[in-house]
């Protein structure tokens, strides 16, 4: 990756000088944050005063790509998701809309083949004909059926001779015929046939993808200047958490329903990451925040729309899962723990140590328990060394 071609050393010096000045103005050692893919991108953009622009590549199934971002973050297949994540974190802002493509929803290919097919049977064996409509009997058929050997127009159904258009006959809208099912129609159906995965998709079901430029937000500029982004709790709060008072209110309501009705079973559990400070000390705040961001993303993927989450003390994440028994709860917890381990096991120092305490009600609660007692018990277990 290069910043361009120069004619001589003087031109190279002129281009490099402002970059070096910005690097020297940083209030920290930039090498300390370079293990973070995010800071690689932020610093690259900041010291050069440039934006991220999509590059057209006909060899790419997506047509457009962000090659320098892919090189810096190291996982090219997820570049677009990564850019969107930073946009949601208010670190990158979308700029100029460069292009809009429609992609296959099954494999992502951006140049599907648009095919006109029969509206009835979806066959591609269609052809365009001139149709005639006999006013005498109402017959509608291709003109070649009406045409006699002498060149006259005679209705094949009622044998009426058609002399004057508008008086004896007219030309209807239908002008396509299917060779397979013999149906007639005015306009064929346009579908998108993907040459890579061979799936056929309605054009309105194609995935619309906008390719834009991205530039640093004020928040990102500050991060590049200082080497810090935000506290872990700010990322954890992106789970669309409810406040803990409301969480407790719903907990009480579900608890009462579970005591009254046999099918009111539900689960409450909490997860605490116990080694945020250890990871920050080993690999830095930037890498820690990336691990937490991925952790939050995986947690979101396991939640249903009816589930509630809330932040407790020490950045605990509390979960309230209606109609969830012990077996179902364990599946959710195992998936969260497994996906988190998979995410962070690339580097031994980057493994989030998660502590989980769960209770399913009414099966695992005593008859004298209350929601307050259960919350206190969970907190006590989380604090146990």
Coordinates of C-alpha atoms in Angstrom, one line a residue:
X1 CA 0.0 0.0 0.0
X2 CA 1.4 3.4 -1.0
X3 CA 0.4 7.0 -0.9
X4 CA 1.1 7.5 -4.6
X5 CA 3.9 8.0 -7.2
X6 CA 6.4 10.8 -6.9
X7 CA 8.8 12.2 -9.5
X8 CA 11.7 12.9 -7.1
X9 CA 12.8 13.1 -3.4
X10 CA 11.6 16.7 -3.1
X11 CA 8.1 15.8 -4.0
X12 CA 8.2 12.9 -1.6
X13 CA 9.4 15.1 1.2
X14 CA 6.6 17.7 0.5
X15 CA 4.0 14.9 0.7
X16 CA 5.4 13.3 3.8
X17 CA 6.1 16.4 5.8
X18 CA 2.5 17.1 6.9
X19 CA 2.0 13.4 7.7
X20 CA 5.1 13.4 10.0
X21 CA 4.0 16.7 11.6
X22 CA 0.7 15.2 12.6
X23 CA 2.3 12.0 13.9
X24 CA 4.7 14.1 16.0
X25 CA 1.8 16.1 17.4
X26 CA 0.1 13.0 18.9
X27 CA -0.1 13.0 22.7
X28 CA 1.0 9.4 23.0
X29 CA 3.2 6.8 21.3
X30 CA 1.3 5.6 18.2
X31 CA 3.0 2.2 18.3
X32 CA 1.1 1.5 21.5
X33 CA -2.3 1.4 19.7
X34 CA -1.2 -0.2 16.4
X35 CA -2.2 -3.7 17.5
X36 CA -5.8 -2.4 17.2
X37 CA -7.2 -2.6 13.7
X38 CA -9.5 0.3 14.5
X39 CA -6.7 2.6 15.5
X40 CA -4.7 1.6 12.4
X41 CA -7.6 3.0 10.3
X42 CA -8.2 6.0 12.5
X43 CA -4.5 7.0 12.5
X44 CA -4.1 6.3 8.8
X45 CA -7.0 8.7 8.0
X46 CA -6.1 11.3 10.6
X47 CA -2.4 11.8 9.8
X48 CA -3.1 12.0 6.1
X49 CA -6.3 14.1 6.3
X50 CA -8.0 11.7 3.9
X51 CA -11.3 9.8 3.6
X52 CA -12.2 6.2 2.8
X53 CA -13.5 5.8 -0.7
X54 CA -14.8 2.6 -2.4
X55 CA -12.7 1.3 -5.3
X56 CA -14.3 -0.3 -8.3
X57 CA -12.9 -3.8 -9.0
X58 CA -14.5 -5.9 -11.7
X59 CA -12.8 -9.0 -10.4
X60 CA -14.7 -8.7 -7.1
X61 CA -18.1 -10.3 -6.8
X62 CA -19.3 -7.1 -5.0
X63 CA -17.8 -4.8 -7.8
X64 CA -16.8 -2.3 -5.1
X65 CA -14.4 -2.8 -2.2
X66 CA -12.5 -0.8 0.4
X67 CA -9.0 -2.3 -0.2
X68 CA -6.9 -0.2 2.2
X69 CA -9.4 -0.8 5.1
X70 CA -9.3 -4.6 4.3
X71 CA -5.5 -4.5 4.5
X72 CA -5.4 -2.6 7.8
X73 CA -8.1 -4.6 9.7
X74 CA -7.1 -7.9 8.3
X75 CA -10.5 -9.5 7.5
X76 CA -11.6 -8.4 4.1
X77 CA -14.8 -10.5 4.0
X78 CA -16.3 -8.3 6.8
X79 CA -15.1 -4.9 5.7
X80 CA -18.6 -3.5 5.0
X81 CA -20.0 -4.8 8.3
X82 CA -16.9 -3.3 10.1
X83 CA -17.4 0.1 8.5
X84 CA -21.1 0.0 9.4
X85 CA -20.2 -0.8 13.0
X86 CA -17.9 2.2 13.2
X87 CA -20.6 4.4 11.7
X88 CA -23.0 3.2 14.4
X89 CA -20.4 4.0 17.0
X90 CA -20.1 7.5 15.6
X91 CA -16.5 7.1 14.7
X92 CA -17.0 7.2 10.9
X93 CA -19.6 9.3 9.1
X94 CA -20.9 8.5 5.6
X95 CA -20.1 11.1 3.0
X96 CA -20.7 11.1 -0.8
X97 CA -22.9 8.4 -2.3
X98 CA -20.7 6.9 -5.0
X99 CA -22.9 4.2 -6.4
X100 CA -25.9 2.0 -5.7
X101 CA -25.9 -1.7 -6.7
X102 CA -28.3 -4.5 -6.4
X103 CA -26.8 -7.8 -5.2
X104 CA -27.9 -11.4 -5.1
X105 CA -29.4 -11.9 -1.5
X106 CA -28.0 -15.4 -1.4
X107 CA -24.3 -15.0 -2.4
X108 CA -23.8 -11.2 -2.7
X109 CA -22.9 -11.2 -6.4
X110 CA -23.4 -7.6 -7.6
X111 CA -24.0 -8.3 -11.3
X112 CA -26.9 -10.8 -11.7
X113 CA -28.3 -11.5 -15.1
X114 CA -31.7 -9.9 -15.7
X115 CA -33.9 -12.2 -17.6
X116 CA -37.4 -11.7 -19.0
X117 CA -39.7 -14.7 -18.4
X118 CA -43.3 -15.8 -18.7
X119 CA -45.5 -14.2 -16.1
X120 CA -47.4 -17.5 -15.7
X121 CA -44.8 -20.4 -15.7
X122 CA -41.5 -18.4 -15.5
X123 CA -40.2 -20.0 -18.7
X124 CA -37.6 -18.1 -20.7
X125 CA -39.1 -19.5 -23.9
X126 CA -41.2 -16.4 -24.8
X127 CA -41.4 -14.4 -28.0
X128 CA -43.1 -11.2 -29.1
X129 CA -46.0 -11.3 -31.5
X130 CA -48.5 -8.9 -33.0
X131 CA -52.0 -9.7 -31.7
X132 CA -55.3 -8.9 -33.3
X133 CA -58.7 -8.6 -31.5
X134 CA -61.8 -9.5 -33.6
X135 CA -64.8 -7.2 -32.7
X136 CA -67.3 -9.8 -34.1
X137 CA -66.5 -12.7 -31.7
X138 CA -63.9 -11.3 -29.4
X139 CA -61.1 -13.6 -30.4
X140 CA -57.6 -12.5 -29.5
X141 CA -54.8 -14.3 -31.2
X142 CA -51.5 -13.6 -33.0
X143 CA -51.8 -11.8 -36.3
X144 CA -50.2 -14.8 -38.2
X145 CA -53.3 -16.9 -37.2
X146 CA -55.6 -14.3 -38.8
X147 CA -53.5 -13.9 -42.0
X148 CA -54.6 -16.1 -44.9
X149 CA -52.4 -17.3 -47.8
X150 CA -53.7 -14.5 -49.9
X151 CA -52.7 -11.9 -47.3
X152 CA -56.2 -11.1 -46.1
X153 CA -57.2 -11.0 -42.4
X154 CA -59.9 -13.5 -41.5
X155 CA -60.9 -14.4 -38.0
X156 CA -60.0 -18.1 -37.4
X157 CA -62.9 -18.4 -34.9
X158 CA -65.9 -16.8 -36.7
X159 CA -64.5 -16.4 -40.2
X160 CA -65.4 -12.7 -40.2
X161 CA -63.2 -10.7 -42.7
X162 CA -61.3 -8.0 -41.0
X163 CA -60.9 -4.9 -43.2
X164 CA -60.7 -1.8 -41.1
X165 CA -58.8 -1.4 -37.9
X166 CA -60.9 0.3 -35.3
X167 CA -64.1 -1.0 -37.0
X168 CA -63.6 -4.7 -37.5
X169 CA -60.6 -5.3 -35.2
X170 CA -57.9 -3.6 -33.1
X171 CA -54.5 -4.5 -31.6
X172 CA -54.7 -5.5 -27.9
X173 CA -52.0 -4.8 -25.4
X174 CA -51.0 -8.4 -25.1
X175 CA -48.0 -9.0 -27.4
X176 CA -46.0 -11.8 -25.8
X177 CA -46.6 -15.5 -26.0
X178 CA -45.0 -18.3 -24.0
X179 CA -44.0 -21.3 -26.0
X180 CA -44.3 -23.6 -23.0
X181 CA -47.7 -22.8 -21.4
X182 CA -49.0 -20.8 -24.4
X183 CA -50.2 -17.9 -22.2
X184 CA -50.3 -14.3 -23.6
X185 CA -49.2 -11.2 -21.7
X186 CA -48.4 -7.6 -22.3
X187 CA -45.0 -7.4 -20.5
X188 CA -42.7 -10.2 -19.4
X189 CA -41.7 -10.6 -15.8
X190 CA -38.1 -9.5 -15.1
X191 CA -36.1 -11.7 -12.7
X192 CA -32.5 -11.7 -11.6
X193 CA -30.7 -15.0 -12.2
X194 CA -27.4 -15.2 -10.4
X195 CA -24.7 -16.9 -12.5
X196 CA -22.6 -17.8 -9.4
X197 CA -25.2 -19.5 -7.1
X198 CA -27.8 -20.1 -9.8
X199 CA -30.6 -18.8 -7.7
X200 CA -33.4 -16.8 -9.3
X201 CA -34.7 -13.8 -7.4
X202 CA -37.5 -11.2 -7.9
X203 CA -36.0 -7.9 -8.7
X204 CA -37.6 -6.3 -5.7
X205 CA -36.0 -8.9 -3.4
X206 CA -32.5 -8.0 -4.5
X207 CA -30.2 -6.6 -1.8
X208 CA -29.7 -2.9 -2.3
X209 CA -26.2 -1.8 -1.4
X210 CA -25.1 1.9 -1.3
X211 CA -21.4 2.5 -1.6
X212 CA -20.3 5.8 0.1
X213 CA -17.2 7.5 1.2
X214 CA -16.5 7.7 5.0
X215 CA -14.7 10.3 7.0
X216 CA -13.7 10.7 10.6
X217 CA -16.1 12.2 13.0
X218 CA -15.1 14.6 15.7
X219 CA -15.1 11.8 18.2
X220 CA -12.7 9.8 16.0
X221 CA -10.4 12.7 15.6
X222 CA -10.2 13.0 19.4
X223 CA -9.6 9.3 19.6
X224 CA -6.7 9.5 17.1
X225 CA -5.2 12.5 18.9
X226 CA -5.4 10.9 22.4
X227 CA -5.2 7.2 21.8
X228 CA -8.5 6.5 23.7
X229 CA -12.1 6.0 22.5
X230 CA -14.6 5.4 25.2
X231 CA -15.2 3.4 28.3
X232 CA -16.4 -0.2 28.2
X233 CA -19.8 0.6 29.7
X234 CA -20.6 2.8 26.7
X235 CA -20.3 -0.2 24.4
X236 CA -22.3 -2.5 26.7
X237 CA -25.1 0.1 26.7
X238 CA -25.5 -0.4 23.0
X239 CA -27.6 -3.5 23.8
X240 CA -30.6 -1.2 24.0
X241 CA -30.8 -1.9 27.7
X242 CA -33.7 -0.9 29.9
X243 CA -32.9 0.9 33.1
X244 CA -32.6 -1.4 36.1
X245 CA -35.7 -0.1 37.8
X246 CA -37.9 -1.0 34.9
X247 CA -36.0 -4.4 34.6
X248 CA -36.9 -5.1 38.3
X249 CA -40.6 -4.1 37.7
X250 CA -40.9 -6.6 34.8
X251 CA -39.1 -9.2 36.9
X252 CA -41.7 -8.7 39.6
X253 CA -44.5 -9.0 37.2
X254 CA -43.2 -12.2 35.6
X255 CA -42.5 -13.6 39.0
X256 CA -46.2 -13.1 40.0
X257 CA -47.4 -14.7 36.8
X258 CA -45.1 -17.7 37.3
X259 CA -46.5 -18.3 40.8
X260 CA -50.1 -18.1 39.5
X261 CA -49.9 -19.9 36.1
X262 CA -48.1 -23.2 35.3
X263 CA -46.9 -22.0 31.9
X264 CA -45.3 -18.8 33.3
X265 CA -41.8 -20.2 33.6
X266 CA -39.0 -17.7 32.9
X267 CA -35.3 -17.2 33.5
X268 CA -33.2 -14.4 34.9
X269 CA -29.4 -14.4 34.7
X270 CA -26.4 -12.1 34.8
X271 CA -23.0 -12.1 33.1
X272 CA -19.9 -10.3 34.4
X273 CA -16.6 -10.0 32.6
X274 CA -14.0 -10.1 35.3
X275 CA -10.8 -9.3 33.5
X276 CA -11.4 -6.0 31.6
X277 CA -8.4 -4.4 33.5
X278 CA -6.1 -7.4 32.8
X279 CA -6.8 -7.3 29.1
X280 CA -6.4 -3.5 28.9
X281 CA -3.0 -3.8 30.7
X282 CA -1.9 -6.6 28.3
X283 CA -3.1 -5.3 24.9
X284 CA -4.4 -1.8 25.5
X285 CA -7.8 -0.1 25.7
X286 CA -8.4 -0.2 21.9
X287 CA -8.2 -4.0 21.7
X288 CA -10.3 -4.4 24.8
X289 CA -13.0 -2.2 23.3
X290 CA -13.0 -4.3 20.1
X291 CA -13.4 -7.5 22.2
X292 CA -16.3 -6.0 24.1
X293 CA -17.9 -4.7 20.8
X294 CA -17.8 -8.2 19.4
X295 CA -19.1 -9.7 22.6
X296 CA -22.1 -7.3 22.6
X297 CA -22.7 -8.2 18.9
X298 CA -22.8 -11.9 19.7
X299 CA -25.1 -11.3 22.7
X300 CA -27.5 -9.4 20.5
X301 CA -27.7 -12.3 18.1
X302 CA -28.9 -14.6 20.8
X303 CA -31.7 -12.4 22.1
X304 CA -35.4 -12.5 21.1
X305 CA -37.5 -9.4 20.8
X306 CA -39.3 -10.3 24.0
X307 CA -36.0 -10.6 26.0
X308 CA -34.9 -7.7 28.2
X309 CA -31.3 -6.7 29.1
X310 CA -30.1 -4.1 31.7
X311 CA -26.8 -3.0 33.0
X312 CA -26.0 -3.6 36.6
X313 CA -23.1 -2.7 38.8
X314 CA -19.6 -3.4 37.6
X315 CA -20.8 -3.6 34.0
X316 CA -22.9 -6.7 34.6
X317 CA -25.4 -7.5 31.9
X318 CA -28.7 -8.8 33.3
X319 CA -31.0 -10.9 31.1
X320 CA -34.7 -11.5 31.5
X321 CA -36.0 -14.3 29.2
X322 CA -39.8 -15.0 29.3
X323 CA -41.0 -18.6 28.7
X324 CA -37.5 -20.0 29.0
X325 CA -36.9 -23.2 30.9
X326 CA -33.6 -24.6 32.3
X327 CA -32.6 -26.4 29.1
X328 CA -33.4 -23.5 26.8
X329 CA -31.6 -21.1 29.1
X330 CA -28.5 -23.2 29.0
X331 CA -28.5 -23.2 25.2
X332 CA -28.5 -19.4 25.2
X333 CA -25.8 -19.1 27.8
X334 CA -23.6 -21.8 26.0
X335 CA -23.9 -20.0 22.7
X336 CA -22.9 -16.6 24.3
X337 CA -19.9 -18.2 26.1
X338 CA -18.8 -20.3 23.1
X339 CA -19.1 -17.4 20.6
X340 CA -17.2 -15.1 22.9
X341 CA -14.4 -17.7 23.3
X342 CA -14.3 -18.2 19.5
X343 CA -14.0 -14.5 19.0
X344 CA -11.1 -13.9 21.4
X345 CA -9.1 -17.2 21.2
X346 CA -7.0 -15.9 18.4
X347 CA -4.7 -14.4 21.1
X348 CA -4.4 -16.1 24.5
X349 CA -4.3 -12.7 26.3
X350 CA -7.5 -11.6 24.7
X351 CA -10.0 -14.1 26.2
X352 CA -12.9 -12.5 28.1
X353 CA -13.4 -14.3 31.4
X354 CA -17.2 -14.4 31.9
X355 CA -18.9 -15.4 35.1
X356 CA -22.6 -16.4 34.8
X357 CA -25.3 -16.9 37.5
X358 CA -28.8 -17.9 36.4
X359 CA -32.1 -18.8 38.0
X360 CA -35.2 -20.3 36.3
X361 CA -38.5 -19.5 38.0
X362 CA -40.4 -21.2 39.5
X363 CA -38.4 -24.4 39.1
X364 CA -35.2 -23.2 40.9
X365 CA -36.7 -20.7 43.4
X366 CA -37.9 -21.4 46.9
X367 CA -41.5 -20.7 47.9
X368 CA -40.3 -17.9 50.2
X369 CA -38.1 -16.3 47.6
X370 CA -38.9 -12.8 46.2
X371 CA -37.4 -11.0 43.2
X372 CA -35.3 -8.9 45.6
X373 CA -33.9 -12.0 47.2
X374 CA -33.1 -13.6 43.9
X375 CA -31.3 -10.4 42.6
X376 CA -29.3 -10.2 45.8
X377 CA -28.4 -13.9 45.6
X378 CA -27.2 -13.5 41.9
X379 CA -25.1 -10.4 42.9
X380 CA -23.6 -12.4 45.8
X381 CA -22.6 -15.2 43.5
X382 CA -21.1 -12.8 40.9
X383 CA -19.0 -11.3 43.7
X384 CA -17.7 -14.6 44.9
X385 CA -13.9 -15.1 44.4

